[in-house]
């Protein structure tokens, strides 16, 4: 399965929010849609789900105009949308039936997911009696119970403790393994970096950069080495102005030519007690800050 956006435009009044958005997301992989607040992420997601239409461009599914009567979406919003005073099982069944399931199938699916997420004991509780993290898991069930082809997760790890975050990670990995198209939108770069094969960073309604994350990282100059050693002070003196120390204590050595990195790594390993040495690659956070923070003039 492939979800594709082609040259999407959208305005609200005189304000142009999206200015030619294009990207592809494939089944069996996770795609990260990133950007600062106001960059156009939420508008893009709402157009994908047909909450409202685009002013220009098109949304394709497997190279054809998407048929919203046939393609099903699961959506975990950043802002929760369930009923706090209602019994959990009743509203989960209600939402599953709204998405086309029979009551019998809905009950079966809901019971499976409540057990899968360790929430069976809360089946007949009101939502407002649960912690924020457990409410998040109930919201997740509404996104997955009807077995959608496309799953959109907006800040999915917000409010989760480490144990529940690990559980959600397993669910996300299972969803990707089933061949679903999974779209992430989050400011927690560590999760995007862990799950997403490809990303698009929005800036002022445009794509600032998009593509496979590994290729984006490899596009940066590979003339810097990261070194961990008990002899940091000696190495720093030897490399003088070409060496800096990161906040975590690692040394960053900048070479004049990237082609010399193998020889330099061998030289370091032969001369010092090296714990780790590798080619420096930017983190997703580094890339985000660079591209999401640029103005139109800088791009």
PDB file of C-alpha atoms in Angstrom:
ATOM      1  CA  UNK A   1       0.000   0.000   0.000  1.00  0.00           C
ATOM      2  CA  UNK A   2       1.155   3.518  -0.781  1.00  0.00           C
ATOM      3  CA  UNK A   3      -0.382   6.778   0.400  1.00  0.00           C
ATOM      4  CA  UNK A   4       0.729   9.728  -1.700  1.00  0.00           C
ATOM      5  CA  UNK A   5       0.122  13.452  -1.420  1.00  0.00           C
ATOM      6  CA  UNK A   6       0.644  15.419  -4.620  1.00  0.00           C
ATOM      7  CA  UNK A   7       1.056  19.193  -4.541  1.00  0.00           C
ATOM      8  CA  UNK A   8      -1.436  19.888  -1.746  1.00  0.00           C
ATOM      9  CA  UNK A   9      -2.507  23.502  -1.171  1.00  0.00           C
ATOM     10  CA  UNK A  10      -4.801  24.836   1.530  1.00  0.00           C
ATOM     11  CA  UNK A  11      -5.816  28.304   2.684  1.00  0.00           C
ATOM     12  CA  UNK A  12      -8.068  29.575   5.442  1.00  0.00           C
ATOM     13  CA  UNK A  13      -9.297  32.965   4.356  1.00  0.00           C
ATOM     14  CA  UNK A  14      -6.292  34.943   3.216  1.00  0.00           C
ATOM     15  CA  UNK A  15      -3.833  32.780   5.132  1.00  0.00           C
ATOM     16  CA  UNK A  16      -2.122  30.142   2.989  1.00  0.00           C
ATOM     17  CA  UNK A  17      -1.365  27.206   5.295  1.00  0.00           C
ATOM     18  CA  UNK A  18      -0.076  24.574   2.841  1.00  0.00           C
ATOM     19  CA  UNK A  19       1.942  25.480  -0.232  1.00  0.00           C
ATOM     20  CA  UNK A  20       2.506  22.438  -2.415  1.00  0.00           C
ATOM     21  CA  UNK A  21       2.936  19.516  -0.015  1.00  0.00           C
ATOM     22  CA  UNK A  22       4.060  16.237  -1.631  1.00  0.00           C
ATOM     23  CA  UNK A  23       5.292  12.986  -0.058  1.00  0.00           C
ATOM     24  CA  UNK A  24       4.755   9.209  -0.064  1.00  0.00           C
ATOM     25  CA  UNK A  25       4.177   6.807   2.846  1.00  0.00           C
ATOM     26  CA  UNK A  26       4.421   3.044   2.302  1.00  0.00           C
ATOM     27  CA  UNK A  27       2.765   0.101   3.984  1.00  0.00           C
ATOM     28  CA  UNK A  28       4.958  -1.823   6.406  1.00  0.00           C
ATOM     29  CA  UNK A  29       6.918   1.309   7.240  1.00  0.00           C
ATOM     30  CA  UNK A  30       6.462   4.303   9.517  1.00  0.00           C
ATOM     31  CA  UNK A  31       6.567   7.836   8.170  1.00  0.00           C
ATOM     32  CA  UNK A  32       7.313  10.860  10.352  1.00  0.00           C
ATOM     33  CA  UNK A  33       5.564  14.161   9.613  1.00  0.00           C
ATOM     34  CA  UNK A  34       7.454  16.836  11.532  1.00  0.00           C
ATOM     35  CA  UNK A  35       7.417  20.574  11.984  1.00  0.00           C
ATOM     36  CA  UNK A  36       7.123  23.328  14.529  1.00  0.00           C
ATOM     37  CA  UNK A  37       3.743  24.441  15.830  1.00  0.00           C
ATOM     38  CA  UNK A  38       1.893  26.173  13.008  1.00  0.00           C
ATOM     39  CA  UNK A  39       3.946  24.558  10.233  1.00  0.00           C
ATOM     40  CA  UNK A  40       0.900  22.794   8.737  1.00  0.00           C
ATOM     41  CA  UNK A  41       1.092  19.270  10.191  1.00  0.00           C
ATOM     42  CA  UNK A  42      -2.452  19.135  11.577  1.00  0.00           C
ATOM     43  CA  UNK A  43      -3.926  20.625   8.401  1.00  0.00           C
ATOM     44  CA  UNK A  44      -2.067  18.021   6.340  1.00  0.00           C
ATOM     45  CA  UNK A  45      -3.359  15.170   8.495  1.00  0.00           C
ATOM     46  CA  UNK A  46      -6.933  16.463   8.312  1.00  0.00           C
ATOM     47  CA  UNK A  47      -6.764  16.647   4.532  1.00  0.00           C
ATOM     48  CA  UNK A  48      -5.412  13.095   4.414  1.00  0.00           C
ATOM     49  CA  UNK A  49      -8.394  11.930   6.506  1.00  0.00           C
ATOM     50  CA  UNK A  50     -10.883  14.030   4.498  1.00  0.00           C
ATOM     51  CA  UNK A  51     -11.929  16.149   7.467  1.00  0.00           C
ATOM     52  CA  UNK A  52     -11.846  18.937   4.900  1.00  0.00           C
ATOM     53  CA  UNK A  53     -10.669  19.143   1.325  1.00  0.00           C
ATOM     54  CA  UNK A  54      -7.570  20.670  -0.190  1.00  0.00           C
ATOM     55  CA  UNK A  55      -7.668  23.804  -2.312  1.00  0.00           C
ATOM     56  CA  UNK A  56      -5.393  22.094  -4.805  1.00  0.00           C
ATOM     57  CA  UNK A  57      -3.570  18.802  -5.334  1.00  0.00           C
ATOM     58  CA  UNK A  58      -4.730  15.281  -4.602  1.00  0.00           C
ATOM     59  CA  UNK A  59      -4.465  12.391  -2.144  1.00  0.00           C
ATOM     60  CA  UNK A  60      -3.757   9.029  -3.785  1.00  0.00           C
ATOM     61  CA  UNK A  61      -3.929   5.477  -2.453  1.00  0.00           C
ATOM     62  CA  UNK A  62      -2.107   2.883  -4.550  1.00  0.00           C
ATOM     63  CA  UNK A  63      -1.794   5.409  -7.402  1.00  0.00           C
ATOM     64  CA  UNK A  64      -5.533   6.134  -7.567  1.00  0.00           C
ATOM     65  CA  UNK A  65      -7.685   8.863  -6.058  1.00  0.00           C
ATOM     66  CA  UNK A  66      -8.345   7.703  -2.520  1.00  0.00           C
ATOM     67  CA  UNK A  67     -11.834   6.240  -1.921  1.00  0.00           C
ATOM     68  CA  UNK A  68     -12.774   7.138   1.639  1.00  0.00           C
ATOM     69  CA  UNK A  69     -15.603   4.599   1.551  1.00  0.00           C
ATOM     70  CA  UNK A  70     -13.074   1.793   1.133  1.00  0.00           C
ATOM     71  CA  UNK A  71      -9.882   2.975   2.860  1.00  0.00           C
ATOM     72  CA  UNK A  72     -10.144   3.012   6.650  1.00  0.00           C
ATOM     73  CA  UNK A  73      -8.214   5.283   9.000  1.00  0.00           C
ATOM     74  CA  UNK A  74      -7.243   4.904  12.622  1.00  0.00           C
ATOM     75  CA  UNK A  75      -6.462   8.188  14.329  1.00  0.00           C
ATOM     76  CA  UNK A  76      -4.893   8.818  17.717  1.00  0.00           C
ATOM     77  CA  UNK A  77      -5.189  12.588  18.226  1.00  0.00           C
ATOM     78  CA  UNK A  78      -2.962  14.655  20.459  1.00  0.00           C
ATOM     79  CA  UNK A  79      -6.072  16.080  22.137  1.00  0.00           C
ATOM     80  CA  UNK A  80      -8.227  13.298  23.539  1.00  0.00           C
ATOM     81  CA  UNK A  81     -11.753  12.976  22.140  1.00  0.00           C
ATOM     82  CA  UNK A  82     -13.568  10.384  24.252  1.00  0.00           C
ATOM     83  CA  UNK A  83     -16.392  10.871  26.739  1.00  0.00           C
ATOM     84  CA  UNK A  84     -15.058  11.123  30.320  1.00  0.00           C
ATOM     85  CA  UNK A  85     -18.347  10.215  32.058  1.00  0.00           C
ATOM     86  CA  UNK A  86     -19.230   7.229  29.871  1.00  0.00           C
ATOM     87  CA  UNK A  87     -18.432   3.568  30.478  1.00  0.00           C
ATOM     88  CA  UNK A  88     -15.291   2.568  28.573  1.00  0.00           C
ATOM     89  CA  UNK A  89     -16.664  -0.550  26.902  1.00  0.00           C
ATOM     90  CA  UNK A  90     -19.816   1.205  25.704  1.00  0.00           C
ATOM     91  CA  UNK A  91     -17.998   3.996  23.929  1.00  0.00           C
ATOM     92  CA  UNK A  92     -15.320   1.719  22.483  1.00  0.00           C
ATOM     93  CA  UNK A  93     -18.020  -0.470  20.944  1.00  0.00           C
ATOM     94  CA  UNK A  94     -19.878   2.620  19.744  1.00  0.00           C
ATOM     95  CA  UNK A  95     -16.823   4.032  17.952  1.00  0.00           C
ATOM     96  CA  UNK A  96     -15.957   0.664  16.400  1.00  0.00           C
ATOM     97  CA  UNK A  97     -19.498   0.339  15.018  1.00  0.00           C
ATOM     98  CA  UNK A  98     -19.306   3.899  13.646  1.00  0.00           C
ATOM     99  CA  UNK A  99     -16.324   2.671  11.634  1.00  0.00           C
ATOM    100  CA  UNK A 100     -18.304  -0.168  10.066  1.00  0.00           C
ATOM    101  CA  UNK A 101     -17.982  -3.095  12.471  1.00  0.00           C
ATOM    102  CA  UNK A 102     -20.914  -5.214  13.562  1.00  0.00           C
ATOM    103  CA  UNK A 103     -21.627  -5.154  17.291  1.00  0.00           C
ATOM    104  CA  UNK A 104     -20.433  -8.758  17.631  1.00  0.00           C
ATOM    105  CA  UNK A 105     -17.137  -8.050  15.849  1.00  0.00           C
ATOM    106  CA  UNK A 106     -16.712  -4.809  17.769  1.00  0.00           C
ATOM    107  CA  UNK A 107     -17.065  -6.559  21.133  1.00  0.00           C
ATOM    108  CA  UNK A 108     -14.578  -9.224  20.082  1.00  0.00           C
ATOM    109  CA  UNK A 109     -12.052  -6.633  18.914  1.00  0.00           C
ATOM    110  CA  UNK A 110     -12.502  -4.444  21.989  1.00  0.00           C
ATOM    111  CA  UNK A 111     -11.997  -7.376  24.353  1.00  0.00           C
ATOM    112  CA  UNK A 112      -8.838  -8.373  22.486  1.00  0.00           C
ATOM    113  CA  UNK A 113      -7.333  -4.898  22.725  1.00  0.00           C
ATOM    114  CA  UNK A 114      -8.314  -4.378  26.352  1.00  0.00           C
ATOM    115  CA  UNK A 115      -6.479  -7.588  27.204  1.00  0.00           C
ATOM    116  CA  UNK A 116      -3.552  -6.763  24.903  1.00  0.00           C
ATOM    117  CA  UNK A 117      -3.039  -3.427  26.655  1.00  0.00           C
ATOM    118  CA  UNK A 118      -3.646  -4.748  30.161  1.00  0.00           C
ATOM    119  CA  UNK A 119      -6.904  -2.829  30.534  1.00  0.00           C
ATOM    120  CA  UNK A 120      -9.514  -5.583  30.956  1.00  0.00           C
ATOM    121  CA  UNK A 121     -10.192  -4.670  34.591  1.00  0.00           C
ATOM    122  CA  UNK A 122     -11.297  -1.192  33.480  1.00  0.00           C
ATOM    123  CA  UNK A 123     -13.837  -2.439  30.917  1.00  0.00           C
ATOM    124  CA  UNK A 124     -16.863  -1.212  32.861  1.00  0.00           C
ATOM    125  CA  UNK A 125     -15.242   1.840  34.460  1.00  0.00           C
ATOM    126  CA  UNK A 126     -15.851   5.440  33.500  1.00  0.00           C
ATOM    127  CA  UNK A 127     -13.045   7.000  31.491  1.00  0.00           C
ATOM    128  CA  UNK A 128     -12.465   9.819  33.983  1.00  0.00           C
ATOM    129  CA  UNK A 129     -11.519   7.298  36.690  1.00  0.00           C
ATOM    130  CA  UNK A 130      -8.376   6.326  34.743  1.00  0.00           C
ATOM    131  CA  UNK A 131      -4.931   7.899  34.807  1.00  0.00           C
ATOM    132  CA  UNK A 132      -3.845  10.004  31.843  1.00  0.00           C
ATOM    133  CA  UNK A 133      -1.655   7.180  30.550  1.00  0.00           C
ATOM    134  CA  UNK A 134      -4.465   4.622  30.721  1.00  0.00           C
ATOM    135  CA  UNK A 135      -6.843   7.041  29.022  1.00  0.00           C
ATOM    136  CA  UNK A 136      -4.256   7.250  26.260  1.00  0.00           C
ATOM    137  CA  UNK A 137      -4.376   3.465  25.856  1.00  0.00           C
ATOM    138  CA  UNK A 138      -8.176   3.519  25.614  1.00  0.00           C
ATOM    139  CA  UNK A 139      -7.916   6.211  22.938  1.00  0.00           C
ATOM    140  CA  UNK A 140      -5.431   3.980  21.101  1.00  0.00           C
ATOM    141  CA  UNK A 141      -7.988   1.160  21.027  1.00  0.00           C
ATOM    142  CA  UNK A 142     -10.413   3.413  19.131  1.00  0.00           C
ATOM    143  CA  UNK A 143      -7.696   3.887  16.512  1.00  0.00           C
ATOM    144  CA  UNK A 144      -6.885   0.191  16.052  1.00  0.00           C
ATOM    145  CA  UNK A 145      -9.970  -1.906  16.861  1.00  0.00           C
ATOM    146  CA  UNK A 146     -11.505  -1.674  13.367  1.00  0.00           C
ATOM    147  CA  UNK A 147      -8.247  -2.846  11.686  1.00  0.00           C
ATOM    148  CA  UNK A 148      -7.591   0.236   9.508  1.00  0.00           C
ATOM    149  CA  UNK A 149      -5.214   0.342   6.569  1.00  0.00           C
ATOM    150  CA  UNK A 150      -3.776   3.717   7.605  1.00  0.00           C
ATOM    151  CA  UNK A 151      -2.908   4.564  11.230  1.00  0.00           C
ATOM    152  CA  UNK A 152      -2.142   8.158  12.209  1.00  0.00           C
ATOM    153  CA  UNK A 153      -0.473   8.714  15.578  1.00  0.00           C
ATOM    154  CA  UNK A 154      -0.256  12.306  16.808  1.00  0.00           C
ATOM    155  CA  UNK A 155       2.046  12.579  19.869  1.00  0.00           C
ATOM    156  CA  UNK A 156       1.258   8.932  20.783  1.00  0.00           C
ATOM    157  CA  UNK A 157       3.675   8.713  23.736  1.00  0.00           C
ATOM    158  CA  UNK A 158       2.425  11.827  25.500  1.00  0.00           C
ATOM    159  CA  UNK A 159       1.670  11.146  29.159  1.00  0.00           C
ATOM    160  CA  UNK A 160       2.903   7.539  29.150  1.00  0.00           C
ATOM    161  CA  UNK A 161       5.214   6.203  31.842  1.00  0.00           C
ATOM    162  CA  UNK A 162       8.203   4.091  30.691  1.00  0.00           C
ATOM    163  CA  UNK A 163       6.344   0.777  31.122  1.00  0.00           C
ATOM    164  CA  UNK A 164       3.323   1.888  29.107  1.00  0.00           C
ATOM    165  CA  UNK A 165       5.591   3.546  26.533  1.00  0.00           C
ATOM    166  CA  UNK A 166       7.323   0.188  26.031  1.00  0.00           C
ATOM    167  CA  UNK A 167       3.938  -1.512  25.605  1.00  0.00           C
ATOM    168  CA  UNK A 168       2.884   1.056  23.016  1.00  0.00           C
ATOM    169  CA  UNK A 169       6.192   0.572  21.194  1.00  0.00           C
ATOM    170  CA  UNK A 170       5.402  -3.134  20.847  1.00  0.00           C
ATOM    171  CA  UNK A 171       1.923  -2.349  19.495  1.00  0.00           C
ATOM    172  CA  UNK A 172       3.331   0.118  16.973  1.00  0.00           C
ATOM    173  CA  UNK A 173       5.922  -2.417  15.811  1.00  0.00           C
ATOM    174  CA  UNK A 174       3.188  -5.054  15.400  1.00  0.00           C
ATOM    175  CA  UNK A 175       1.061  -2.603  13.414  1.00  0.00           C
ATOM    176  CA  UNK A 176       3.960  -1.820  11.075  1.00  0.00           C
ATOM    177  CA  UNK A 177       4.744  -5.539  10.699  1.00  0.00           C
ATOM    178  CA  UNK A 178       1.156  -6.145   9.544  1.00  0.00           C
ATOM    179  CA  UNK A 179       1.844  -3.948   6.535  1.00  0.00           C
ATOM    180  CA  UNK A 180      -0.155  -0.942   7.692  1.00  0.00           C
ATOM    181  CA  UNK A 181       0.746   2.597   6.690  1.00  0.00           C
ATOM    182  CA  UNK A 182       1.736   4.335   9.927  1.00  0.00           C
ATOM    183  CA  UNK A 183       2.080   8.114  10.089  1.00  0.00           C
ATOM    184  CA  UNK A 184       3.758   9.684  13.118  1.00  0.00           C
ATOM    185  CA  UNK A 185       3.511  13.310  14.148  1.00  0.00           C
ATOM    186  CA  UNK A 186       5.544  14.123  17.230  1.00  0.00           C
ATOM    187  CA  UNK A 187       8.030  16.502  18.789  1.00  0.00           C
ATOM    188  CA  UNK A 188       9.702  13.581  20.594  1.00  0.00           C
ATOM    189  CA  UNK A 189      12.474  12.997  18.078  1.00  0.00           C
ATOM    190  CA  UNK A 190      13.791   9.877  19.775  1.00  0.00           C
ATOM    191  CA  UNK A 191      10.566   7.994  18.965  1.00  0.00           C
ATOM    192  CA  UNK A 192      10.494   9.243  15.374  1.00  0.00           C
ATOM    193  CA  UNK A 193      14.115   8.190  14.943  1.00  0.00           C
ATOM    194  CA  UNK A 194      13.372   4.767  16.421  1.00  0.00           C
ATOM    195  CA  UNK A 195      10.346   3.944  14.259  1.00  0.00           C
ATOM    196  CA  UNK A 196      10.373   5.982  11.064  1.00  0.00           C
ATOM    197  CA  UNK A 197      12.102   4.947   7.860  1.00  0.00           C
ATOM    198  CA  UNK A 198      11.195   8.201   6.120  1.00  0.00           C
ATOM    199  CA  UNK A 199      10.351  11.723   7.234  1.00  0.00           C
ATOM    200  CA  UNK A 200       9.110  15.045   5.943  1.00  0.00           C
ATOM    201  CA  UNK A 201       9.823  18.270   7.810  1.00  0.00           C
ATOM    202  CA  UNK A 202       7.335  21.082   7.214  1.00  0.00           C
ATOM    203  CA  UNK A 203       8.276  24.718   7.501  1.00  0.00           C
ATOM    204  CA  UNK A 204       5.757  27.505   6.823  1.00  0.00           C
ATOM    205  CA  UNK A 205       3.499  25.202   4.811  1.00  0.00           C
ATOM    206  CA  UNK A 206       6.245  23.778   2.602  1.00  0.00           C
ATOM    207  CA  UNK A 207       8.384  20.642   2.670  1.00  0.00           C
ATOM    208  CA  UNK A 208      11.793  21.767   3.938  1.00  0.00           C
ATOM    209  CA  UNK A 209      13.298  18.287   3.505  1.00  0.00           C
ATOM    210  CA  UNK A 210      11.884  14.807   2.900  1.00  0.00           C
ATOM    211  CA  UNK A 211      13.160  11.315   2.221  1.00  0.00           C
ATOM    212  CA  UNK A 212      14.617   8.255   3.894  1.00  0.00           C
ATOM    213  CA  UNK A 213      16.163   9.190   7.208  1.00  0.00           C
ATOM    214  CA  UNK A 214      19.349   7.193   6.638  1.00  0.00           C
ATOM    215  CA  UNK A 215      19.904   8.893   3.269  1.00  0.00           C
ATOM    216  CA  UNK A 216      19.309  12.323   4.772  1.00  0.00           C
ATOM    217  CA  UNK A 217      21.885  11.601   7.469  1.00  0.00           C
ATOM    218  CA  UNK A 218      24.386  10.277   4.934  1.00  0.00           C
ATOM    219  CA  UNK A 219      23.988  13.431   2.853  1.00  0.00           C
ATOM    220  CA  UNK A 220      25.850  15.370   5.543  1.00  0.00           C
ATOM    221  CA  UNK A 221      29.664  15.646   5.259  1.00  0.00           C
ATOM    222  CA  UNK A 222      31.240  12.512   6.713  1.00  0.00           C
ATOM    223  CA  UNK A 223      34.500  14.152   7.758  1.00  0.00           C
ATOM    224  CA  UNK A 224      33.942  14.055  11.520  1.00  0.00           C
ATOM    225  CA  UNK A 225      34.814  11.254  13.934  1.00  0.00           C
ATOM    226  CA  UNK A 226      33.269  10.583  17.335  1.00  0.00           C
ATOM    227  CA  UNK A 227      35.747   9.182  19.855  1.00  0.00           C
ATOM    228  CA  UNK A 228      35.269   7.773  23.358  1.00  0.00           C
ATOM    229  CA  UNK A 229      38.424   7.092  25.306  1.00  0.00           C
ATOM    230  CA  UNK A 230      39.972   7.169  28.752  1.00  0.00           C
ATOM    231  CA  UNK A 231      42.676   9.296  27.138  1.00  0.00           C
ATOM    232  CA  UNK A 232      40.387  12.126  26.022  1.00  0.00           C
ATOM    233  CA  UNK A 233      42.721  14.818  27.306  1.00  0.00           C
ATOM    234  CA  UNK A 234      45.710  13.419  25.404  1.00  0.00           C
ATOM    235  CA  UNK A 235      43.717  13.029  22.180  1.00  0.00           C
ATOM    236  CA  UNK A 236      42.308  16.549  22.496  1.00  0.00           C
ATOM    237  CA  UNK A 237      45.836  17.950  22.859  1.00  0.00           C
ATOM    238  CA  UNK A 238      47.063  15.973  19.861  1.00  0.00           C
ATOM    239  CA  UNK A 239      44.266  17.174  17.573  1.00  0.00           C
ATOM    240  CA  UNK A 240      44.134  20.697  19.017  1.00  0.00           C
ATOM    241  CA  UNK A 241      41.870  23.029  17.008  1.00  0.00           C
ATOM    242  CA  UNK A 242      40.276  20.202  15.001  1.00  0.00           C
ATOM    243  CA  UNK A 243      38.911  18.572  18.166  1.00  0.00           C
ATOM    244  CA  UNK A 244      35.928  19.628  20.286  1.00  0.00           C
ATOM    245  CA  UNK A 245      34.224  17.950  23.224  1.00  0.00           C
ATOM    246  CA  UNK A 246      30.477  17.284  23.225  1.00  0.00           C
ATOM    247  CA  UNK A 247      28.293  17.711  26.310  1.00  0.00           C
ATOM    248  CA  UNK A 248      28.298  13.942  26.906  1.00  0.00           C
ATOM    249  CA  UNK A 249      32.111  13.876  27.001  1.00  0.00           C
ATOM    250  CA  UNK A 250      32.663  12.453  23.517  1.00  0.00           C
ATOM    251  CA  UNK A 251      35.346  14.010  21.335  1.00  0.00           C
ATOM    252  CA  UNK A 252      34.438  15.272  17.866  1.00  0.00           C
ATOM    253  CA  UNK A 253      37.413  15.341  15.503  1.00  0.00           C
ATOM    254  CA  UNK A 254      36.986  17.209  12.208  1.00  0.00           C
ATOM    255  CA  UNK A 255      39.144  15.964   9.326  1.00  0.00           C
ATOM    256  CA  UNK A 256      40.267  17.992   6.328  1.00  0.00           C
ATOM    257  CA  UNK A 257      39.141  15.232   3.962  1.00  0.00           C
ATOM    258  CA  UNK A 258      36.401  12.616   4.521  1.00  0.00           C
ATOM    259  CA  UNK A 259      38.458  10.115   2.487  1.00  0.00           C
ATOM    260  CA  UNK A 260      41.055   9.993   5.259  1.00  0.00           C
ATOM    261  CA  UNK A 261      38.637   8.830   7.958  1.00  0.00           C
ATOM    262  CA  UNK A 262      39.582   5.129   7.754  1.00  0.00           C
ATOM    263  CA  UNK A 263      43.286   5.855   8.095  1.00  0.00           C
ATOM    264  CA  UNK A 264      42.633   8.271  10.935  1.00  0.00           C
ATOM    265  CA  UNK A 265      40.471   5.721  12.769  1.00  0.00           C
ATOM    266  CA  UNK A 266      43.241   3.138  12.502  1.00  0.00           C
ATOM    267  CA  UNK A 267      45.788   5.681  13.703  1.00  0.00           C
ATOM    268  CA  UNK A 268      43.686   6.563  16.745  1.00  0.00           C
ATOM    269  CA  UNK A 269      43.023   2.922  17.595  1.00  0.00           C
ATOM    270  CA  UNK A 270      46.704   2.100  17.363  1.00  0.00           C
ATOM    271  CA  UNK A 271      47.863   5.060  19.434  1.00  0.00           C
ATOM    272  CA  UNK A 272      45.292   5.324  22.226  1.00  0.00           C
ATOM    273  CA  UNK A 273      43.045   3.198  24.437  1.00  0.00           C
ATOM    274  CA  UNK A 274      39.842   3.678  22.429  1.00  0.00           C
ATOM    275  CA  UNK A 275      36.464   2.527  23.775  1.00  0.00           C
ATOM    276  CA  UNK A 276      34.484   3.598  20.719  1.00  0.00           C
ATOM    277  CA  UNK A 277      35.122   5.349  17.433  1.00  0.00           C
ATOM    278  CA  UNK A 278      32.655   6.043  14.639  1.00  0.00           C
ATOM    279  CA  UNK A 279      31.764   8.479  11.883  1.00  0.00           C
ATOM    280  CA  UNK A 280      29.659  11.353  13.187  1.00  0.00           C
ATOM    281  CA  UNK A 281      26.054  11.502  11.963  1.00  0.00           C
ATOM    282  CA  UNK A 282      23.563  14.204  12.904  1.00  0.00           C
ATOM    283  CA  UNK A 283      20.642  13.184  15.095  1.00  0.00           C
ATOM    284  CA  UNK A 284      17.102  13.769  13.899  1.00  0.00           C
ATOM    285  CA  UNK A 285      16.935  16.553  16.460  1.00  0.00           C
ATOM    286  CA  UNK A 286      19.920  18.234  14.757  1.00  0.00           C
ATOM    287  CA  UNK A 287      18.222  17.909  11.360  1.00  0.00           C
ATOM    288  CA  UNK A 288      14.903  19.185  12.710  1.00  0.00           C
ATOM    289  CA  UNK A 289      16.478  22.263  14.265  1.00  0.00           C
ATOM    290  CA  UNK A 290      18.299  23.024  11.024  1.00  0.00           C
ATOM    291  CA  UNK A 291      15.331  22.689   8.660  1.00  0.00           C
ATOM    292  CA  UNK A 292      12.353  23.582  10.838  1.00  0.00           C
ATOM    293  CA  UNK A 293      14.070  26.734  12.045  1.00  0.00           C
ATOM    294  CA  UNK A 294      14.991  28.165   8.646  1.00  0.00           C
ATOM    295  CA  UNK A 295      13.077  31.042   7.079  1.00  0.00           C
ATOM    296  CA  UNK A 296      12.041  31.110   3.415  1.00  0.00           C
ATOM    297  CA  UNK A 297      14.957  33.453   2.709  1.00  0.00           C
ATOM    298  CA  UNK A 298      17.455  31.042   4.291  1.00  0.00           C
ATOM    299  CA  UNK A 299      16.121  28.126   2.229  1.00  0.00           C
TER     300      UNK A 299
END
